[in-house]
Each structure stands twice: as structure tokens, then as C-alpha cells.
């Protein structure tokens, strides 16, 4: 795996993910936030590269980064930890949906998993394609005004885990734990991993998450 190519493509892909998350939750990007985004994407590209080099934890790289992203949003972007997990769950759900779409495209092109893993140009191309999807979805969310307002303007605001908040955090916990278990069960069968984790876990829980996120928005507005 070419280090420079992977890092550059990963930075671009992660930038798309941040733009999607910030658009979905109506954040305004200023110069300070853009600098932080670049630093975080650079850091996460390193985490992604080196965790994938370790067979024992390579399959869990996505979930390791999920928790790291939550800490980053909490510390650098001053998002309350609870809302940081919500934002990251929305981001990781989008990444699995986009991943499933990219997998469908590679299938139609007749590319096998082995060919993708051993072809750095194809891997980087898929990362760039993911970036395009993130930007496209973010643009759609912005144009259609589909974003959420419930992440507080005061980033250090205390959050009570009850009512809809408790439902949202339960959805996240169940989905992430189920995904980790499925990842370990299908660690030697990437095809089943994509089908089960992307389709069964995230694509089925995403509508539920969106439903209660809309409820939370309405509760806060009231």
C-alpha cells in the first residue's frame, strides 16, 4: 500500500465526511475550524493506515476511528460529548451507505475484493468517489434544508440522558456493538461483512435514528 497515495486520498475522503457532518448539523466553517479539520484528517489518515497494517485490529479500524472522532469533536470543536457521538454515528452511517454503493459499483465493473485490495489506484479512486458522494449528499441536505438544529450553540452545555436522548444513545450503542460483533464473525469473509454490517445493521437502524433525531429537533424547537 503506497503510503503517500493512501494518506492524500484519505485526507480528501475524511474532509468530505466532515463537510457532510457539519452540513447535516448546521455548523458554520470558519478558518479555525478548517485548520482543525485538516489536522484531524491528517491524524485519522495515519490511524487508518497503520491500524490496517495490523491484522489483529485491521477490521476494527472503522470503530476505533469512530471513538477517536467523537473525542476530537468534543475536544477540538467543543461539541458536547453526547452530541459528538450522535454526529459521528450519522457520519459512520453515511460512510457505510456510501461504502455499499461503491461496493455495488465495483461489482458491476467486475472487480473482486482481492483486486481492489491489491490495486492502490482503485483503492484511492474509491476514496475520491466517497468524497464526491459526501459532498453531493451535503449539498442535497443544504439545498433541501434537511439539517438538524439540536446540537446546542453553547458547546459545553450539559446534556441530560433521558427521553429521546436515551433512545438515541441506545440506538448508537446497539448498532456499534452489533457491528463490531458482526465484523469479528465475518472477518475472513468481506462479502458477508459488507452485506450484514452495511445492510442489516446500519441501513436498518438509520431510518430509526433519523426518526428520533427529527423528534429531538421538534422537542427542542417546542
PDB file of C-alpha atoms in Angstrom, residues 53-191:
ATOM      1  CA  UNK A  53      -1.392  -2.815   8.731  1.00  0.00           C
ATOM      2  CA  UNK A  54      -2.074  -4.803  11.916  1.00  0.00           C
ATOM      3  CA  UNK A  55      -4.139  -7.917  11.059  1.00  0.00           C
ATOM      4  CA  UNK A  56      -5.476  -8.312  14.604  1.00  0.00           C
ATOM      5  CA  UNK A  57      -7.212  -4.927  14.614  1.00  0.00           C
ATOM      6  CA  UNK A  58      -7.420  -4.018  10.927  1.00  0.00           C
ATOM      7  CA  UNK A  59     -11.095  -4.937  10.628  1.00  0.00           C
ATOM      8  CA  UNK A  60     -11.905  -2.768  13.648  1.00  0.00           C
ATOM      9  CA  UNK A  61     -10.224   0.346  12.239  1.00  0.00           C
ATOM     10  CA  UNK A  62     -13.575   1.986  11.449  1.00  0.00           C
ATOM     11  CA  UNK A  63     -14.820   1.622  15.026  1.00  0.00           C
ATOM     12  CA  UNK A  64     -11.531   2.760  16.553  1.00  0.00           C
ATOM     13  CA  UNK A  65     -11.798   5.875  14.431  1.00  0.00           C
ATOM     14  CA  UNK A  66     -15.445   6.313  15.441  1.00  0.00           C
ATOM     15  CA  UNK A  67     -14.468   6.797  19.080  1.00  0.00           C
ATOM     16  CA  UNK A  68     -11.452   8.920  18.165  1.00  0.00           C
ATOM     17  CA  UNK A  69     -13.651  11.165  16.027  1.00  0.00           C
ATOM     18  CA  UNK A  70     -16.060  11.554  18.944  1.00  0.00           C
ATOM     19  CA  UNK A  71     -13.208  12.656  21.212  1.00  0.00           C
ATOM     20  CA  UNK A  72     -11.880  15.014  18.554  1.00  0.00           C
ATOM     21  CA  UNK A  73     -15.246  16.747  18.101  1.00  0.00           C
ATOM     22  CA  UNK A  74     -15.562  17.040  21.859  1.00  0.00           C
ATOM     23  CA  UNK A  75     -12.074  18.422  22.484  1.00  0.00           C
ATOM     24  CA  UNK A  76     -11.195  20.427  19.376  1.00  0.00           C
ATOM     25  CA  UNK A  77     -14.616  21.525  18.160  1.00  0.00           C
ATOM     26  CA  UNK A  78     -16.145  21.888  21.640  1.00  0.00           C
ATOM     27  CA  UNK A  79     -19.178  19.731  20.847  1.00  0.00           C
ATOM     28  CA  UNK A  80     -20.795  18.139  23.943  1.00  0.00           C
ATOM     29  CA  UNK A  81     -19.683  14.512  24.115  1.00  0.00           C
ATOM     30  CA  UNK A  82     -23.233  13.183  23.772  1.00  0.00           C
ATOM     31  CA  UNK A  83     -23.829  15.179  20.581  1.00  0.00           C
ATOM     32  CA  UNK A  84     -20.384  14.240  19.337  1.00  0.00           C
ATOM     33  CA  UNK A  85     -21.426  10.578  19.369  1.00  0.00           C
ATOM     34  CA  UNK A  86     -24.655  11.453  17.546  1.00  0.00           C
ATOM     35  CA  UNK A  87     -22.791  13.373  14.860  1.00  0.00           C
ATOM     36  CA  UNK A  88     -20.261  10.591  14.407  1.00  0.00           C
ATOM     37  CA  UNK A  89     -22.960   7.948  14.198  1.00  0.00           C
ATOM     38  CA  UNK A  90     -24.576   9.940  11.393  1.00  0.00           C
ATOM     39  CA  UNK A  91     -21.167  10.129   9.742  1.00  0.00           C
ATOM     40  CA  UNK A  92     -20.356   6.430  10.083  1.00  0.00           C
ATOM     41  CA  UNK A  93     -23.854   5.509   8.859  1.00  0.00           C
ATOM     42  CA  UNK A  94     -23.300   7.637   5.768  1.00  0.00           C
ATOM     43  CA  UNK A  95     -19.901   6.010   5.263  1.00  0.00           C
ATOM     44  CA  UNK A  96     -21.463   2.521   5.292  1.00  0.00           C
ATOM     45  CA  UNK A  97     -24.203   3.600   2.883  1.00  0.00           C
ATOM     46  CA  UNK A  98     -21.608   5.128   0.556  1.00  0.00           C
ATOM     47  CA  UNK A  99     -19.414   2.062   1.023  1.00  0.00           C
ATOM     48  CA  UNK A 100     -22.292  -0.175  -0.034  1.00  0.00           C
ATOM     49  CA  UNK A 101     -22.861   1.978  -3.137  1.00  0.00           C
ATOM     50  CA  UNK A 102     -19.153   1.842  -4.018  1.00  0.00           C
ATOM     51  CA  UNK A 103     -19.193  -1.937  -3.496  1.00  0.00           C
ATOM     52  CA  UNK A 104     -22.110  -2.161  -5.920  1.00  0.00           C
ATOM     53  CA  UNK A 105     -20.186  -0.106  -8.473  1.00  0.00           C
ATOM     54  CA  UNK A 106     -17.087  -2.320  -8.186  1.00  0.00           C
ATOM     55  CA  UNK A 107     -19.298  -5.399  -8.534  1.00  0.00           C
ATOM     56  CA  UNK A 108     -20.804  -4.042 -11.744  1.00  0.00           C
ATOM     57  CA  UNK A 109     -17.292  -3.335 -13.011  1.00  0.00           C
ATOM     58  CA  UNK A 110     -16.345  -6.941 -12.299  1.00  0.00           C
ATOM     59  CA  UNK A 111     -13.706  -6.095  -9.693  1.00  0.00           C
ATOM     60  CA  UNK A 112     -13.111  -8.633  -6.927  1.00  0.00           C
ATOM     61  CA  UNK A 113     -12.253  -7.785  -3.326  1.00  0.00           C
ATOM     62  CA  UNK A 114      -8.723  -9.101  -3.853  1.00  0.00           C
ATOM     63  CA  UNK A 115      -8.229  -6.901  -6.916  1.00  0.00           C
ATOM     64  CA  UNK A 116      -9.381  -3.829  -5.009  1.00  0.00           C
ATOM     65  CA  UNK A 117      -7.138  -4.526  -2.019  1.00  0.00           C
ATOM     66  CA  UNK A 118      -4.056  -5.042  -4.169  1.00  0.00           C
ATOM     67  CA  UNK A 119      -4.656  -2.164  -6.570  1.00  0.00           C
ATOM     68  CA  UNK A 120      -3.700   1.127  -4.942  1.00  0.00           C
ATOM     69  CA  UNK A 121      -5.102   3.217  -7.780  1.00  0.00           C
ATOM     70  CA  UNK A 122      -8.526   1.548  -7.480  1.00  0.00           C
ATOM     71  CA  UNK A 123      -8.489   1.978  -3.681  1.00  0.00           C
ATOM     72  CA  UNK A 124      -7.605   5.673  -3.973  1.00  0.00           C
ATOM     73  CA  UNK A 125     -10.230   6.125  -6.688  1.00  0.00           C
ATOM     74  CA  UNK A 126     -12.897   4.669  -4.385  1.00  0.00           C
ATOM     75  CA  UNK A 127     -11.824   7.081  -1.637  1.00  0.00           C
ATOM     76  CA  UNK A 128     -12.160  10.002  -4.043  1.00  0.00           C
ATOM     77  CA  UNK A 129     -15.540   8.662  -5.164  1.00  0.00           C
ATOM     78  CA  UNK A 130     -16.613   8.558  -1.496  1.00  0.00           C
ATOM     79  CA  UNK A 131     -15.587  12.220  -1.185  1.00  0.00           C
ATOM     80  CA  UNK A 132     -17.775  13.096  -4.165  1.00  0.00           C
ATOM     81  CA  UNK A 133     -20.723  11.260  -2.588  1.00  0.00           C
ATOM     82  CA  UNK A 134     -20.204  13.068   0.746  1.00  0.00           C
ATOM     83  CA  UNK A 135     -20.146  16.442  -0.982  1.00  0.00           C
ATOM     84  CA  UNK A 136     -23.175  15.519  -3.096  1.00  0.00           C
ATOM     85  CA  UNK A 137     -25.194  14.441  -0.068  1.00  0.00           C
ATOM     86  CA  UNK A 138     -24.085  17.517   1.893  1.00  0.00           C
ATOM     87  CA  UNK A 139     -25.166  19.747  -0.975  1.00  0.00           C
ATOM     88  CA  UNK A 140     -28.545  17.996  -1.110  1.00  0.00           C
ATOM     89  CA  UNK A 141     -29.009  18.377   2.657  1.00  0.00           C
ATOM     90  CA  UNK A 142     -28.126  22.084   2.449  1.00  0.00           C
ATOM     91  CA  UNK A 143     -30.330  22.756  -0.576  1.00  0.00           C
ATOM     92  CA  UNK A 144     -33.320  20.913   0.858  1.00  0.00           C
ATOM     93  CA  UNK A 145     -32.772  22.349   4.354  1.00  0.00           C
ATOM     94  CA  UNK A 146     -32.755  18.875   5.896  1.00  0.00           C
ATOM     95  CA  UNK A 147     -30.232  19.588   8.650  1.00  0.00           C
ATOM     96  CA  UNK A 148     -30.720  19.168  12.399  1.00  0.00           C
ATOM     97  CA  UNK A 149     -30.660  22.016  14.929  1.00  0.00           C
ATOM     98  CA  UNK A 150     -30.439  20.130  18.202  1.00  0.00           C
ATOM     99  CA  UNK A 151     -26.674  20.358  18.676  1.00  0.00           C
ATOM    100  CA  UNK A 152     -26.509  23.334  21.084  1.00  0.00           C
ATOM    101  CA  UNK A 153     -24.833  26.632  20.203  1.00  0.00           C
ATOM    102  CA  UNK A 154     -23.120  26.544  23.616  1.00  0.00           C
ATOM    103  CA  UNK A 155     -20.693  23.707  23.001  1.00  0.00           C
ATOM    104  CA  UNK A 156     -20.100  22.960  26.699  1.00  0.00           C
ATOM    105  CA  UNK A 157     -23.776  22.700  27.570  1.00  0.00           C
ATOM    106  CA  UNK A 158     -24.654  19.864  29.939  1.00  0.00           C
ATOM    107  CA  UNK A 159     -26.888  17.188  28.428  1.00  0.00           C
ATOM    108  CA  UNK A 160     -29.347  15.008  30.334  1.00  0.00           C
ATOM    109  CA  UNK A 161     -29.525  11.434  29.041  1.00  0.00           C
ATOM    110  CA  UNK A 162     -33.252  10.837  29.271  1.00  0.00           C
ATOM    111  CA  UNK A 163     -36.275  10.673  26.975  1.00  0.00           C
ATOM    112  CA  UNK A 164     -35.327  10.915  23.311  1.00  0.00           C
ATOM    113  CA  UNK A 165     -31.672  11.391  24.232  1.00  0.00           C
ATOM    114  CA  UNK A 166     -31.602   7.992  25.920  1.00  0.00           C
ATOM    115  CA  UNK A 167     -33.266   6.384  22.887  1.00  0.00           C
ATOM    116  CA  UNK A 168     -30.710   7.920  20.518  1.00  0.00           C
ATOM    117  CA  UNK A 169     -27.721   6.801  22.570  1.00  0.00           C
ATOM    118  CA  UNK A 170     -29.232   3.306  22.879  1.00  0.00           C
ATOM    119  CA  UNK A 171     -29.601   3.086  19.082  1.00  0.00           C
ATOM    120  CA  UNK A 172     -25.953   4.066  18.683  1.00  0.00           C
ATOM    121  CA  UNK A 173     -24.725   1.624  21.335  1.00  0.00           C
ATOM    122  CA  UNK A 174     -26.703  -1.318  19.951  1.00  0.00           C
ATOM    123  CA  UNK A 175     -25.672  -0.591  16.354  1.00  0.00           C
ATOM    124  CA  UNK A 176     -21.972  -0.169  17.102  1.00  0.00           C
ATOM    125  CA  UNK A 177     -21.782  -3.247  19.350  1.00  0.00           C
ATOM    126  CA  UNK A 178     -23.698  -5.339  16.795  1.00  0.00           C
ATOM    127  CA  UNK A 179     -21.393  -4.088  14.039  1.00  0.00           C
ATOM    128  CA  UNK A 180     -18.252  -4.954  15.986  1.00  0.00           C
ATOM    129  CA  UNK A 181     -19.598  -8.455  16.704  1.00  0.00           C
ATOM    130  CA  UNK A 182     -20.520  -8.973  13.045  1.00  0.00           C
ATOM    131  CA  UNK A 183     -17.119  -7.675  11.975  1.00  0.00           C
ATOM    132  CA  UNK A 184     -15.371 -10.244  14.152  1.00  0.00           C
ATOM    133  CA  UNK A 185     -17.677 -13.038  12.965  1.00  0.00           C
ATOM    134  CA  UNK A 186     -17.140 -12.234   9.279  1.00  0.00           C
ATOM    135  CA  UNK A 187     -13.550 -11.003   9.466  1.00  0.00           C
ATOM    136  CA  UNK A 188     -12.486 -13.628   6.899  1.00  0.00           C
ATOM    137  CA  UNK A 189     -15.406 -13.061   4.549  1.00  0.00           C
ATOM    138  CA  UNK A 190     -15.529  -9.453   3.364  1.00  0.00           C
ATOM    139  CA  UNK A 191     -18.558 -10.035   1.144  1.00  0.00           C
TER     140      UNK A 191
END
